[in-house]
Short mmCIF file of C-alpha atoms in Angstrom, two decimals:
data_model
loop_
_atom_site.label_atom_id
_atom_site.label_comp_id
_atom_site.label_asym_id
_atom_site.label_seq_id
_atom_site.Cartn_x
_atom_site.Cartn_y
_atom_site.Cartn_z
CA UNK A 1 -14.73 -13.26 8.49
CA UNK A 2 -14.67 -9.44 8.21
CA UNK A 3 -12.77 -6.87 10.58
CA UNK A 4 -14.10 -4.69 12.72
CA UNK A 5 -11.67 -1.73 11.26
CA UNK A 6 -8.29 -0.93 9.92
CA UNK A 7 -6.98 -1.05 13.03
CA UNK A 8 -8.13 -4.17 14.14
CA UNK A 9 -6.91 -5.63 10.70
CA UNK A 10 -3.46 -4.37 11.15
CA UNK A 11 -3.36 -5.38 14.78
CA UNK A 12 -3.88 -9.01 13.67
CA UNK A 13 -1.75 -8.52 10.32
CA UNK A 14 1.38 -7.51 12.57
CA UNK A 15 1.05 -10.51 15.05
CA UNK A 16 1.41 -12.59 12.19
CA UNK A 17 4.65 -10.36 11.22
CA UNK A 18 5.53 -10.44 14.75
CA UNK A 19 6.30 -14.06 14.42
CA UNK A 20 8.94 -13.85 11.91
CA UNK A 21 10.47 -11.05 13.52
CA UNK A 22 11.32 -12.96 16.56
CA UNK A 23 12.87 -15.64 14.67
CA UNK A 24 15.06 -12.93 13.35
CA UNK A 25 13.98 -13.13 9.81
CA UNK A 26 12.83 -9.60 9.59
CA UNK A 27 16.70 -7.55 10.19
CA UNK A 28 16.44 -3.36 9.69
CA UNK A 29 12.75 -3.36 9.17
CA UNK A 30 11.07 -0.79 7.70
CA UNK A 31 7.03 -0.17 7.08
CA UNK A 32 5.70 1.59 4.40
CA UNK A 33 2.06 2.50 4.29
CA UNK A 34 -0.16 3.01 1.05
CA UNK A 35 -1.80 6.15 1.63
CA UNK A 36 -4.29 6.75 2.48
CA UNK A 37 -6.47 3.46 3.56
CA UNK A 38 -3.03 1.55 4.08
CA UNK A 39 -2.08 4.04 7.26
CA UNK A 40 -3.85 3.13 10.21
CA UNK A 41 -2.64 -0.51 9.32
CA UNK A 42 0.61 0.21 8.74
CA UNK A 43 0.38 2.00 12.20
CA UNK A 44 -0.53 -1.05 14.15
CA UNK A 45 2.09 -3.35 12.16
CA UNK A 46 5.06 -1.05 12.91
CA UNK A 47 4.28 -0.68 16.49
CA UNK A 48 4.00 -4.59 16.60
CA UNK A 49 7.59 -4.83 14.95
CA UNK A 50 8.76 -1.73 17.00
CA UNK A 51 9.75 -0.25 13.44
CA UNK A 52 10.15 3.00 11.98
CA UNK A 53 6.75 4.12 10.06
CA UNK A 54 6.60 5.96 6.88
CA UNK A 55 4.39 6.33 3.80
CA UNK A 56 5.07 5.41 -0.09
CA UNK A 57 2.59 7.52 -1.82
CA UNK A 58 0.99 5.78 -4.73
CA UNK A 59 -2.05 6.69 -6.83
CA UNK A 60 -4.52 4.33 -8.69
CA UNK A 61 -5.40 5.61 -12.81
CA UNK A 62 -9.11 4.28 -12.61
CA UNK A 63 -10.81 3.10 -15.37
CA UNK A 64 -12.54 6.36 -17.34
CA UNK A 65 -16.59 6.35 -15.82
CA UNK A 66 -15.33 3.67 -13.51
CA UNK A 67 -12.41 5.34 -11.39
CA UNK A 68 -12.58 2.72 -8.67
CA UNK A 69 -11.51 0.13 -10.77
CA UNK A 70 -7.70 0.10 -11.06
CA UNK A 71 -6.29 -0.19 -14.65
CA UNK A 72 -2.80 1.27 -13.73
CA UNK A 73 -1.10 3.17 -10.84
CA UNK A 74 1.88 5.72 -10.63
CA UNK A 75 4.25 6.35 -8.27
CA UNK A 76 7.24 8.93 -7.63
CA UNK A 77 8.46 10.18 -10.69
CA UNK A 78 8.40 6.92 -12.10
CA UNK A 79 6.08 6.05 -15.57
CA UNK A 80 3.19 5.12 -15.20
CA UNK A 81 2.26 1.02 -15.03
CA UNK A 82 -1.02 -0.12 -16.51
CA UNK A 83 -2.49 -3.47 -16.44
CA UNK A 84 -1.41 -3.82 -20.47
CA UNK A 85 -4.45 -6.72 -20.62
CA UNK A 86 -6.95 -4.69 -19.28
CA UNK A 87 -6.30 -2.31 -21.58
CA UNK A 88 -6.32 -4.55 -24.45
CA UNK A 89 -9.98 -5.32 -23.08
CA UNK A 90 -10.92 -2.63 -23.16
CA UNK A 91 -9.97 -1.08 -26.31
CA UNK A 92 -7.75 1.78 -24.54
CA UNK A 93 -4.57 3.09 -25.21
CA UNK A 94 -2.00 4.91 -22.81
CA UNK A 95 -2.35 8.04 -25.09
CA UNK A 96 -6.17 8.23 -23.72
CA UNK A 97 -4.93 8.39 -20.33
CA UNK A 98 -2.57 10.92 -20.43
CA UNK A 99 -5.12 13.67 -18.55
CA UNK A 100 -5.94 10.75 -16.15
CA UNK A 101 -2.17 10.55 -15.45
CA UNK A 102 -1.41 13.81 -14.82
CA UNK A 103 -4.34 14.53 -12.68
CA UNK A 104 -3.07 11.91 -10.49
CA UNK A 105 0.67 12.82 -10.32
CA UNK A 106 -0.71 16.10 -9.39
CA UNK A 107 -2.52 14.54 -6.47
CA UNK A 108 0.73 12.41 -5.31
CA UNK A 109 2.37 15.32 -5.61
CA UNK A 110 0.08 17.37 -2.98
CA UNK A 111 -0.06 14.32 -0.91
CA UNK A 112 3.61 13.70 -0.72
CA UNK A 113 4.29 17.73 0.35
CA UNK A 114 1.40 17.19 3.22
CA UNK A 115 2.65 13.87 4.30
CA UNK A 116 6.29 14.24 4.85
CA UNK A 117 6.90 18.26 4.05
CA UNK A 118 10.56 18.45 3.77
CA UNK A 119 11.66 15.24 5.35
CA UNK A 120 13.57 12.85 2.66
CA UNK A 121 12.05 9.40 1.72
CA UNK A 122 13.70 6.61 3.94
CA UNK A 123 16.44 5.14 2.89
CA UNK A 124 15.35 1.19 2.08
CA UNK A 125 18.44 0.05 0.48
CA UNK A 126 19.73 -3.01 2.26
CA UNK A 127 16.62 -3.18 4.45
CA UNK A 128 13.80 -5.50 4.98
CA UNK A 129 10.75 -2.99 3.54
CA UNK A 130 7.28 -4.01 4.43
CA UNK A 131 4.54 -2.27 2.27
CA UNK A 132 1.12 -2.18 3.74
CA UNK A 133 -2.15 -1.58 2.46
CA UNK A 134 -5.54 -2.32 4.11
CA UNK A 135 -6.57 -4.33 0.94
CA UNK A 136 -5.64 -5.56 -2.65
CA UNK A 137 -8.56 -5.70 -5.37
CA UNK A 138 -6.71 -5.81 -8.85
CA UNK A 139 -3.42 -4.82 -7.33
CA UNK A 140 -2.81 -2.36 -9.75
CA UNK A 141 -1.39 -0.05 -7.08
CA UNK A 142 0.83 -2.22 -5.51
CA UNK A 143 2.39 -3.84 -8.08
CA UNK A 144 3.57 -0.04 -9.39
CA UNK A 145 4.65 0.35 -5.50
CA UNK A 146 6.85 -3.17 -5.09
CA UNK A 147 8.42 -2.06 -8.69
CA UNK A 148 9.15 0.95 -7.60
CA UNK A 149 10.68 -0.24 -3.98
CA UNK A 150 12.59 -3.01 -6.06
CA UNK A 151 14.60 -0.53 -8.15
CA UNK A 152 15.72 0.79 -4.65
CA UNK A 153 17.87 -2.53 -3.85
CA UNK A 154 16.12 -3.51 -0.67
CA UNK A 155 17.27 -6.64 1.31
CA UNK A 156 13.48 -8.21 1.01
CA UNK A 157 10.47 -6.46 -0.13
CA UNK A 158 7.13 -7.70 1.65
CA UNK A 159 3.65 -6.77 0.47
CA UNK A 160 1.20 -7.61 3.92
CA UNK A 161 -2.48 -6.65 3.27
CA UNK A 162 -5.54 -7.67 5.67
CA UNK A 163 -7.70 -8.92 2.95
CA UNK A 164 -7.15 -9.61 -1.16
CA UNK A 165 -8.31 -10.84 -3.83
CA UNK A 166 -7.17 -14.25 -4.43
CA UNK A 167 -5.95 -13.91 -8.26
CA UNK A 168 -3.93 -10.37 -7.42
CA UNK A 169 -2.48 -11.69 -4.31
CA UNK A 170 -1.12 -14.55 -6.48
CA UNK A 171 -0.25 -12.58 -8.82
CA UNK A 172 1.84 -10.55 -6.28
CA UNK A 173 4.19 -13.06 -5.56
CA UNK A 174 6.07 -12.53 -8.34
CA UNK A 175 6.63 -9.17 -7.72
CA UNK A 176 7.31 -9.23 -3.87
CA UNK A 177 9.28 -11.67 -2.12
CA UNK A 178 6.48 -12.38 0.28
CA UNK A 179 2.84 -11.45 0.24
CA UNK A 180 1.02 -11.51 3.69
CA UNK A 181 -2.57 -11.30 3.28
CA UNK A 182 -4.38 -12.95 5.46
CA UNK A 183 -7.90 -13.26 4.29
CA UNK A 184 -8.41 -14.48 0.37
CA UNK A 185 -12.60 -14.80 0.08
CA UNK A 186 -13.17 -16.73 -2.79
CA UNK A 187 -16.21 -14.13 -3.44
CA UNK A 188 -13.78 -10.63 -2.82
CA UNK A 189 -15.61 -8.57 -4.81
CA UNK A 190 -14.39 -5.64 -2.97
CA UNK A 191 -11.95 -4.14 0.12
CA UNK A 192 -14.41 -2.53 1.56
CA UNK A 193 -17.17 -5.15 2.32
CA UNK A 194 -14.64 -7.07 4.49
CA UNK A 195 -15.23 -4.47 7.08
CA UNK A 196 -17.51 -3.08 8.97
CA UNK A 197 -16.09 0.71 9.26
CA UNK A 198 -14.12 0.99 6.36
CA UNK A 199 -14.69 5.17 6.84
CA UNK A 200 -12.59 7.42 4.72
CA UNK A 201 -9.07 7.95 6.05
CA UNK A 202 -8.53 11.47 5.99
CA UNK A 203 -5.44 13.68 5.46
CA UNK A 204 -5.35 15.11 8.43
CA UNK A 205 -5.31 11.71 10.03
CA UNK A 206 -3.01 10.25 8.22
CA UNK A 207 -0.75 12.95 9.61
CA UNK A 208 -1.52 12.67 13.33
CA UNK A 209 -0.80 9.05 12.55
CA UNK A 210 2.37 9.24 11.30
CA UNK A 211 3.32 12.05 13.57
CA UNK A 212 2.22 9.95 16.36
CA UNK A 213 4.20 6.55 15.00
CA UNK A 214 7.72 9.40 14.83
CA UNK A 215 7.34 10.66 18.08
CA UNK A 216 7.29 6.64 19.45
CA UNK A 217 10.46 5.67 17.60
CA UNK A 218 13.36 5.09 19.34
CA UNK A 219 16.58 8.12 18.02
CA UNK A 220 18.08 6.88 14.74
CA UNK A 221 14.85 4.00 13.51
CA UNK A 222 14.67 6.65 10.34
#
């Protein structure tokens, strides 16, 4: 069954959140959205768990001729992960990718400035963190996201996602302490054909959405 849009998707993703949070299993919750597919989601999920909104900006390192398949991600300042198998596959080394990574640092870099300016990064320590995307396909990107949240001593680190593949959303588990995903087609293939808008998210929405999300929050959610 596909979804409308991300909206819808993260509508129905935070009822299912919703749950645990009202058997208090979700304390000083904070979402985290994937930029920039992972936004509108987050958006619905945060304002069904009355939580603070924010955005972890990740980028993928696509495979060279192929940059929509994921062979490694980067986030922060942090190395950069790659899928060491994949690599092994496919005969490539990390030295190979080194203009690849940089290119995309750049980008994270530029995004990061547009999305939150001069505000800090929230403050997860302690907290229940819920990272949202609006799909998982080899997971490359999240996995370098949870890692990067983990080193940050959260209470519990949850990865929710509307659709995934079934082998990456197992494989998940093992990073997160619980993966949400609600939809796991045995014939995935790709995020995109399990909706029927699956648009571009632009910048400049992403920014009216989180604006939006601020200006909702109660005084001291941040």
């Amino acid at each position: 069954m596909r979804f409308h849009n991300r909206r819808v998707a993260g509508q129905e993703l935070g009822l299912r959140l919703a749950e645990w949070a009202s058997d208090g299993e979700l304390p000083r919750v904070v979402v985290l959205a994937l930029p920039r597919g992972g936004v509108p989601v987050a958006a619905e999920v945060a304002q069904a768990l009355g939580a603070p909104l924010d955005v972890l900006v990740a980028r993928k390192i696509g495979l060279p001729g192929r940059p929509e398949t994921g062979i490694g991600a980067v986030v922060g300042d942090d190395p950069p992960l790659f899928d060491q198998r994949a690599l092994e596959l496919l005969g490539l080394s990390e030295d190979r990718l080194v203009q690849d990574v940089a290119r995309e640092r750049a980008e994270l870099g530029r995004r990061a400035l547009l999305y939150r300016g001069d505000r800090a990064t929230p403050d997860v320590e302690g907290r229940t963190v819920v990272l949202v995307d609006d799909g998982l396909a080899t997971g490359a990107t999240a996995r370098a996201a949870l890692r990067h949240l983990r080193r940050l001593n959260p209470a519990r680190l949850i990865l929710a996602v509307p659709v995934g593949a079934p082998a990456a959303a197992a494989e998940m588990r093992t990073e997160a302490d619980d993966v949400v995903c609600l939809r796991q087609p045995p014939d995935f293939r790709a995020v995109g054909l399990w909706y029927d808008d699956f648009e571009q998210v632009s910048d400049e929405e992403v920014i009216e959405i989180l604006n939006t999300r601020r200006a909702a929050s109660s005084p001291g959610t941040y």
